[in-house]
Amino acid sequence: MVKTLPRTIPRVVELPETEFEPLYRVIIHNDDVTPMDFVVHILKQVFFVGGPDALNIMFTAHYTGAAYVQTLPKGEAQGRVNKAHFAAGLEGYPLHFSLEPE
């Protein structure tokens, strides 16, 4: 004789709606000390920008004073900017990034 288990109906658990983290634009600022190749290196390694785009961003910042890097969720943007500032600080460079709300 096969014993059958009573059927249970799954309970639906409603989760509260979550908001997406706000987006922020990462901006790089020019300075007269940080070498251009280091800036390109940071853009590629920390922000995962491709080589030609990294060069374009670096030259835009160099000639205009600042340049848009990318738009990211606030937490990720802050983390990458902090990592870039830390790496620049280790080398003694004043490389600076800022965040602007989207």
Tab-separated table of C-alpha atoms in Angstrom:
chain	number	residue	atom	x	y	z
A	1	MET	CA	0.000	0.000	0.000
A	2	VAL	CA	1.347	3.391	-1.020
A	3	LYS	CA	0.963	6.103	1.509
A	4	THR	CA	0.213	9.529	0.020
A	5	LEU	CA	1.156	12.700	1.721
A	6	PRO	CA	-1.368	15.455	2.106
A	7	ARG	CA	-1.015	18.174	-0.514
A	8	THR	CA	0.038	21.534	0.678
A	9	ILE	CA	-0.587	24.700	-1.202
A	10	PRO	CA	2.465	26.937	-1.361
A	11	ARG	CA	2.046	30.181	0.435
A	12	VAL	CA	2.674	33.343	-1.551
A	13	VAL	CA	4.983	35.636	0.311
A	14	GLU	CA	4.805	39.211	-0.849
A	15	LEU	CA	8.061	41.083	-0.690
A	16	PRO	CA	8.108	44.829	-0.344
A	17	GLU	CA	8.981	46.690	-3.498
A	18	THR	CA	12.590	47.672	-3.633
A	19	GLU	CA	13.851	50.785	-5.259
A	20	PHE	CA	16.756	50.755	-7.620
A	21	GLU	CA	19.820	52.547	-6.410
A	22	PRO	CA	20.033	56.019	-7.987
A	23	LEU	CA	22.411	56.468	-10.893
A	24	TYR	CA	25.398	58.809	-10.720
A	25	ARG	CA	27.708	60.167	-13.411
A	26	VAL	CA	31.425	59.728	-12.744
A	27	ILE	CA	33.454	62.779	-13.784
A	28	ILE	CA	37.255	62.908	-14.055
A	29	HIS	CA	39.026	66.209	-13.401
A	30	ASN	CA	42.262	67.337	-14.994
A	31	ASP	CA	45.348	68.178	-12.956
A	32	ASP	CA	48.852	69.194	-13.969
A	33	VAL	CA	50.638	66.388	-12.115
A	34	THR	CA	49.085	62.985	-12.888
A	35	PRO	CA	50.722	61.391	-15.950
A	36	MET	CA	48.424	60.718	-18.886
A	37	ASP	CA	49.368	57.045	-19.054
A	38	PHE	CA	48.418	56.603	-15.389
A	39	VAL	CA	45.020	58.204	-16.043
A	40	VAL	CA	44.418	55.819	-18.950
A	41	HIS	CA	45.538	52.897	-16.770
A	42	ILE	CA	43.020	53.842	-14.039
A	43	LEU	CA	40.208	54.290	-16.552
A	44	LYS	CA	40.912	50.847	-17.997
A	45	GLN	CA	41.591	48.941	-14.750
A	46	VAL	CA	39.137	50.550	-12.334
A	47	PHE	CA	36.329	51.718	-14.629
A	48	PHE	CA	36.743	49.000	-17.307
A	49	VAL	CA	36.798	51.546	-20.135
A	50	GLY	CA	38.265	50.276	-23.424
A	51	GLY	CA	41.625	51.611	-24.626
A	52	PRO	CA	40.433	54.066	-27.310
A	53	ASP	CA	37.636	55.369	-25.074
A	54	ALA	CA	40.055	55.753	-22.149
A	55	LEU	CA	42.362	57.852	-24.344
A	56	ASN	CA	39.439	59.973	-25.511
A	57	ILE	CA	38.235	60.568	-21.936
A	58	MET	CA	41.754	61.424	-20.774
A	59	PHE	CA	42.300	63.937	-23.616
A	60	THR	CA	38.854	65.489	-23.104
A	61	ALA	CA	39.646	66.058	-19.425
A	62	HIS	CA	43.113	67.342	-20.335
A	63	TYR	CA	41.820	69.947	-22.796
A	64	THR	CA	38.522	70.954	-21.158
A	65	GLY	CA	39.258	70.428	-17.451
A	66	ALA	CA	36.808	67.577	-16.858
A	67	ALA	CA	35.214	64.666	-18.708
A	68	TYR	CA	32.342	62.234	-18.289
A	69	VAL	CA	33.537	58.686	-17.555
A	70	GLN	CA	30.361	56.612	-17.083
A	71	THR	CA	27.054	56.319	-15.247
A	72	LEU	CA	26.751	53.742	-12.462
A	73	PRO	CA	24.546	52.966	-9.462
A	74	LYS	CA	25.593	55.208	-6.578
A	75	GLY	CA	27.292	52.513	-4.475
A	76	GLU	CA	29.277	51.114	-7.366
A	77	ALA	CA	30.267	54.590	-8.544
A	78	GLN	CA	31.473	55.544	-5.057
A	79	GLY	CA	33.419	52.292	-4.731
A	80	ARG	CA	35.216	52.732	-8.036
A	81	VAL	CA	36.004	56.390	-7.344
A	82	ASN	CA	37.402	55.452	-3.932
A	83	LYS	CA	39.528	52.709	-5.523
A	84	ALA	CA	40.843	55.162	-8.141
A	85	HIS	CA	41.635	57.789	-5.503
A	86	PHE	CA	43.419	55.168	-3.391
A	87	ALA	CA	45.523	53.940	-6.333
A	88	ALA	CA	46.430	57.510	-7.285
A	89	GLY	CA	47.314	58.330	-3.676
A	90	LEU	CA	49.664	55.353	-3.487
A	91	GLU	CA	51.566	56.814	-6.441
A	92	GLY	CA	51.475	60.348	-5.020
A	93	TYR	CA	49.161	61.703	-7.745
A	94	PRO	CA	46.273	64.126	-7.105
A	95	LEU	CA	43.959	62.435	-9.651
A	96	HIS	CA	40.395	63.370	-8.784
A	97	PHE	CA	36.972	62.026	-9.732
A	98	SER	CA	33.606	63.372	-8.638
A	99	LEU	CA	30.004	62.127	-8.769
A	100	GLU	CA	26.904	63.913	-10.051
A	101	PRO	CA	23.340	62.604	-9.759
A	102	GLU	CA	21.894	61.441	-13.070
